[in-house]
């Protein structure tokens, strides 16, 4: 099970409606948006103001891990903590080159180099 479910409740499975255990806010999007809500990323959802700091840090770590995994899956070079990331052989060099991007921009397409700032 997803660790986010310790901090929220699935209200309606058909619409993926979720309620935060800390601020009692209802929203759609399932565990993924609940993690963004708890981590305070402000990615398509307002941050939870009542979440404890340890839970917020845990969710931030999970979201950073998911971002790195997603970037690696999209054939992007990652400079820094991840040594095993490589450019795919079928990339054809059609990607833009970026030196540094902010965490909020990690989901954008067309990036080739990433340095976490």
Coordinates of N, CA and C in Angstrom, one line a residue:
X1 N 0.8 -1.2 0.0 CA 0.0 0.0 0.0 C 0.9 1.3 0.0
X2 N 0.3 2.3 -0.5 CA 1.0 3.6 -0.6 C 1.1 4.3 0.8
X3 N 2.3 4.8 1.1 CA 2.4 5.4 2.4 C 1.6 6.7 2.6
X4 N 1.1 7.3 1.5 CA 0.2 8.4 1.6 C -1.1 8.1 2.3
X5 N -1.6 6.9 2.2 CA -2.9 6.5 2.8 C -2.9 6.5 4.3
X6 N -1.7 6.6 4.9 CA -1.7 6.8 6.4 C -2.1 8.2 6.8
X7 N -2.1 9.1 5.8 CA -2.4 10.5 6.1 C -3.7 11.0 5.4
X8 N -4.4 10.1 4.7 CA -5.6 10.5 4.0 C -6.5 9.4 3.9
X9 N -7.8 9.7 3.5 CA -8.8 8.6 3.3 C -9.4 8.7 1.9
X10 N -9.6 7.6 1.3 CA -10.2 7.5 0.0 C -11.7 7.6 0.2
X11 N -12.4 8.7 -0.2 CA -13.8 8.8 0.0 C -14.6 8.1 -1.1
X12 N -14.2 8.3 -2.3 CA -15.0 7.7 -3.4 C -13.9 7.1 -4.4
X13 N -13.9 5.8 -4.6 CA -13.0 5.2 -5.5 C -13.2 5.5 -7.0
X14 N -14.5 5.7 -7.3 CA -14.8 5.9 -8.7 C -14.3 7.3 -9.2
X15 N -14.3 8.3 -8.3 CA -13.9 9.6 -8.7 C -12.5 9.9 -8.1
X16 N -11.9 9.0 -7.4 CA -10.6 9.1 -6.7 C -10.6 10.3 -5.7
X17 N -11.8 10.5 -5.1 CA -11.9 11.6 -4.1 C -11.2 11.3 -2.8
X18 N -10.4 12.2 -2.3 CA -9.6 11.9 -1.1 C -9.8 13.0 -0.1
X19 N -9.7 12.7 1.2 CA -9.7 13.7 2.3 C -8.4 13.6 3.1
X20 N -7.8 14.7 3.3 CA -6.6 14.9 4.1 C -7.0 14.7 5.6
X21 N -6.2 13.9 6.3 CA -6.5 13.7 7.7 C -6.1 14.9 8.6
X22 N -5.3 15.8 8.1 CA -4.8 16.9 8.9 C -5.7 18.2 8.7
X23 N -6.0 18.6 7.5 CA -6.8 19.8 7.3 C -8.3 19.5 6.9
X24 N -8.6 18.2 6.7 CA -9.9 17.7 6.3 C -10.4 18.2 5.0
X25 N -9.5 18.6 4.1 CA -9.8 19.1 2.8 C -10.1 17.9 1.9
X26 N -11.2 18.0 1.1 CA -11.5 17.0 0.1 C -11.0 17.5 -1.3
X27 N -10.5 16.5 -2.1 CA -10.1 16.8 -3.5 C -10.0 15.5 -4.2
X28 N -10.0 15.6 -5.6 CA -9.8 14.5 -6.4 C -8.4 14.3 -6.8
X29 N -8.0 13.1 -7.2 CA -6.7 12.8 -7.7 C -5.9 11.7 -7.0
X30 N -6.5 11.1 -6.0 CA -5.9 9.9 -5.4 C -4.6 10.2 -4.6
X31 N -3.8 9.2 -4.5 CA -2.6 9.2 -3.6 C -1.6 10.2 -4.2
X32 N -1.5 10.3 -5.5 CA -0.5 11.2 -6.1 C -0.7 12.7 -5.7
X33 N -1.9 13.2 -5.8 CA -2.2 14.5 -5.4 C -2.2 14.7 -3.9
X34 N -2.5 13.6 -3.2 CA -2.4 13.7 -1.7 C -0.9 13.9 -1.3
X35 N 0.0 13.2 -2.0 CA 1.4 13.4 -1.7 C 1.8 14.8 -2.0
X36 N 1.4 15.4 -3.1 CA 1.8 16.8 -3.5 C 1.2 17.7 -2.4
X37 N 0.0 17.5 -2.0 CA -0.7 18.3 -0.9 C 0.1 18.2 0.4
X38 N 0.5 17.1 0.8 CA 1.2 16.9 2.0 C 2.6 17.4 1.9
X39 N 3.3 17.2 0.8 CA 4.7 17.7 0.6 C 4.7 19.2 0.5
X40 N 3.6 19.8 0.1 CA 3.6 21.3 -0.1 C 4.2 21.8 -1.4
X41 N 4.2 20.9 -2.4 CA 4.8 21.3 -3.7 C 3.9 22.3 -4.5
X42 N 2.7 22.5 -4.1 CA 1.7 23.4 -4.8 C 1.6 23.0 -6.2
X43 N 1.7 21.7 -6.6 CA 1.6 21.2 -7.9 C 0.1 20.8 -8.1
X44 N -0.7 21.7 -8.7 CA -2.1 21.4 -9.0 C -2.9 21.3 -7.8
X45 N -2.4 21.6 -6.6 CA -3.2 21.5 -5.4 C -2.6 22.4 -4.3
X46 N -3.4 23.0 -3.4 CA -2.9 23.8 -2.3 C -2.2 22.9 -1.3
X47 N -1.2 23.5 -0.7 CA -0.4 22.8 0.3 C -1.2 22.7 1.6
X48 N -0.9 21.6 2.3 CA -1.6 21.4 3.6 C -0.8 22.3 4.7
X49 N -1.6 23.1 5.4 CA -0.9 24.0 6.4 C -0.8 23.3 7.8
X50 N -1.5 22.1 7.9 CA -1.6 21.5 9.2 C -0.7 20.2 9.3
X51 N -0.1 19.9 8.2 CA 0.7 18.6 8.2 C 2.0 18.8 9.1
X52 N 2.3 17.8 9.9 CA 3.5 17.8 10.7 C 4.8 17.8 9.8
X53 N 5.8 18.4 10.4 CA 7.1 18.6 9.6 C 7.7 17.2 9.1
X54 N 7.6 16.2 10.0 CA 8.2 14.9 9.6 C 7.4 14.3 8.5
X55 N 6.1 14.4 8.5 CA 5.3 13.9 7.4 C 5.6 14.6 6.1
X56 N 5.7 15.9 6.2 CA 6.0 16.8 5.0 C 7.3 16.4 4.4
X57 N 8.3 16.2 5.3 CA 9.7 15.8 4.8 C 9.6 14.4 4.1
X58 N 8.9 13.5 4.7 CA 8.7 12.1 4.1 C 8.1 12.2 2.7
X59 N 7.0 13.0 2.6 CA 6.3 13.1 1.3 C 7.2 13.8 0.3
X60 N 8.0 14.8 0.7 CA 9.0 15.5 -0.2 C 10.0 14.5 -0.7
X61 N 10.5 13.6 0.2 CA 11.5 12.6 -0.2 C 10.9 11.7 -1.2
X62 N 9.6 11.3 -1.0 CA 8.9 10.4 -1.9 C 8.7 11.1 -3.3
X63 N 8.3 12.3 -3.3 CA 8.1 13.0 -4.5 C 9.4 13.3 -5.3
X64 N 10.5 13.6 -4.6 CA 11.7 13.7 -5.2 C 12.2 12.4 -5.9
X65 N 12.0 11.3 -5.2 CA 12.3 10.0 -5.7 C 11.5 9.7 -7.0
X66 N 10.2 10.1 -7.0 CA 9.4 9.9 -8.1 C 9.8 10.7 -9.3
X67 N 10.2 12.0 -9.0 CA 10.7 12.9 -10.1 C 11.9 12.3 -10.7
X68 N 12.9 11.9 -9.9 CA 14.1 11.3 -10.4 C 13.8 10.1 -11.3
X69 N 12.9 9.3 -10.8 CA 12.6 8.1 -11.6 C 11.9 8.5 -12.9
X70 N 11.0 9.5 -12.9 CA 10.3 9.9 -14.1 C 11.3 10.5 -15.1
X71 N 12.2 11.3 -14.6 CA 13.2 11.9 -15.5 C 14.1 10.9 -16.1
X72 N 14.5 9.9 -15.3 CA 15.3 8.8 -15.8 C 14.6 8.1 -16.9
X73 N 13.3 7.8 -16.7 CA 12.5 7.1 -17.6 C 12.3 7.9 -18.9
X74 N 12.4 9.2 -18.9 CA 12.2 10.0 -20.1 C 13.6 10.3 -20.7
X75 N 14.6 9.5 -20.4 CA 15.9 9.5 -21.0 C 16.6 10.8 -20.8
X76 N 16.6 11.3 -19.6 CA 17.3 12.6 -19.3 C 18.5 12.3 -18.4
X77 N 19.6 13.0 -18.7 CA 20.8 12.9 -17.9 C 20.4 13.6 -16.5
X78 N 20.8 13.0 -15.5 CA 20.6 13.6 -14.1 C 22.0 13.7 -13.5
X79 N 22.4 15.0 -13.2 CA 23.7 15.2 -12.6 C 23.4 15.3 -11.1
X80 N 24.3 14.7 -10.3 CA 24.1 14.8 -8.8 C 24.1 13.5 -8.2
X81 N 23.0 13.2 -7.4 CA 22.9 12.0 -6.6 C 22.7 10.7 -7.4
X82 N 22.2 10.8 -8.6 CA 21.8 9.6 -9.3 C 22.9 9.3 -10.3
X83 N 23.7 8.3 -10.1 CA 24.9 7.9 -11.0 C 24.5 7.0 -12.1
X84 N 23.4 6.3 -12.0 CA 23.1 5.3 -13.0 C 22.2 5.8 -14.1
X85 N 21.9 7.1 -14.1 CA 21.1 7.7 -15.2 C 21.9 7.9 -16.5
X86 N 21.4 7.5 -17.6 CA 22.1 7.7 -18.9 C 21.1 8.1 -19.9
X87 N 21.7 8.6 -21.0 CA 20.9 9.0 -22.2 C 20.6 7.8 -23.0
X88 N 19.3 7.6 -23.4 CA 18.9 6.5 -24.2 C 19.6 6.5 -25.6
X89 N 19.9 5.4 -26.1 CA 20.5 5.3 -27.4 C 19.6 5.9 -28.5
X90 N 18.3 5.8 -28.3 CA 17.3 6.2 -29.4 C 16.9 7.7 -29.2
X91 N 17.7 8.5 -28.5 CA 17.3 9.9 -28.2 C 17.4 10.8 -29.4
X92 N 18.3 10.6 -30.3 CA 18.5 11.3 -31.6 C 18.9 12.8 -31.3
X93 N 19.3 13.2 -30.1 CA 19.7 14.5 -29.8 C 18.7 15.6 -30.0
X94 N 17.4 15.3 -30.0 CA 16.4 16.3 -30.3 C 15.9 17.0 -29.0
X95 N 16.7 16.9 -27.9 CA 16.2 17.5 -26.7 C 16.9 18.8 -26.4
X96 N 16.3 19.7 -25.6 CA 17.0 20.9 -25.2 C 17.9 20.6 -24.1
X97 N 18.9 21.5 -24.0 CA 19.9 21.3 -22.9 C 19.7 22.4 -21.8
X98 N 19.6 22.0 -20.6 CA 19.4 22.9 -19.5 C 20.4 22.6 -18.4
X99 N 21.0 23.6 -17.9 CA 22.0 23.5 -16.8 C 21.4 23.2 -15.5
X100 N 20.5 24.0 -15.0 CA 19.9 23.9 -13.7 C 18.4 24.2 -13.9
X101 N 17.6 23.4 -13.2 CA 16.1 23.7 -13.2 C 15.7 23.6 -11.7
X102 N 14.6 24.3 -11.4 CA 14.0 24.3 -10.1 C 13.2 23.0 -9.9
X103 N 12.9 22.6 -8.7 CA 12.1 21.4 -8.5 C 10.7 21.5 -9.1
X104 N 10.2 22.7 -9.2 CA 8.8 22.9 -9.7 C 8.8 22.6 -11.2
X105 N 10.0 22.7 -11.9 CA 10.1 22.5 -13.3 C 10.5 21.1 -13.7
X106 N 10.7 20.2 -12.8 CA 11.2 18.9 -13.1 C 10.3 18.1 -13.9
X107 N 9.0 18.4 -14.0 CA 8.0 17.6 -14.8 C 7.9 18.1 -16.3
X108 N 8.6 19.2 -16.6 CA 8.6 19.7 -18.0 C 9.3 18.8 -18.9
X109 N 8.8 18.8 -20.1 CA 9.3 17.9 -21.2 C 10.5 18.7 -21.9
X110 N 11.3 17.9 -22.6 CA 12.4 18.5 -23.4 C 13.6 18.9 -22.7
X111 N 13.8 18.4 -21.5 CA 15.0 18.8 -20.7 C 16.0 17.6 -20.8
X112 N 17.3 17.9 -20.9 CA 18.3 16.9 -21.0 C 19.2 16.8 -19.8
X113 N 19.5 17.9 -19.2 CA 20.5 17.9 -18.1 C 19.8 18.5 -16.9
X114 N 20.0 17.9 -15.8 CA 19.3 18.4 -14.6 C 20.3 18.4 -13.4
X115 N 20.4 19.6 -12.8 CA 21.1 19.7 -11.5 C 20.1 20.2 -10.5
X116 N 19.9 19.4 -9.5 CA 18.9 19.7 -8.5 C 19.4 20.9 -7.7
X117 N 18.5 22.0 -7.6 CA 18.8 23.2 -6.9 C 17.9 23.4 -5.7

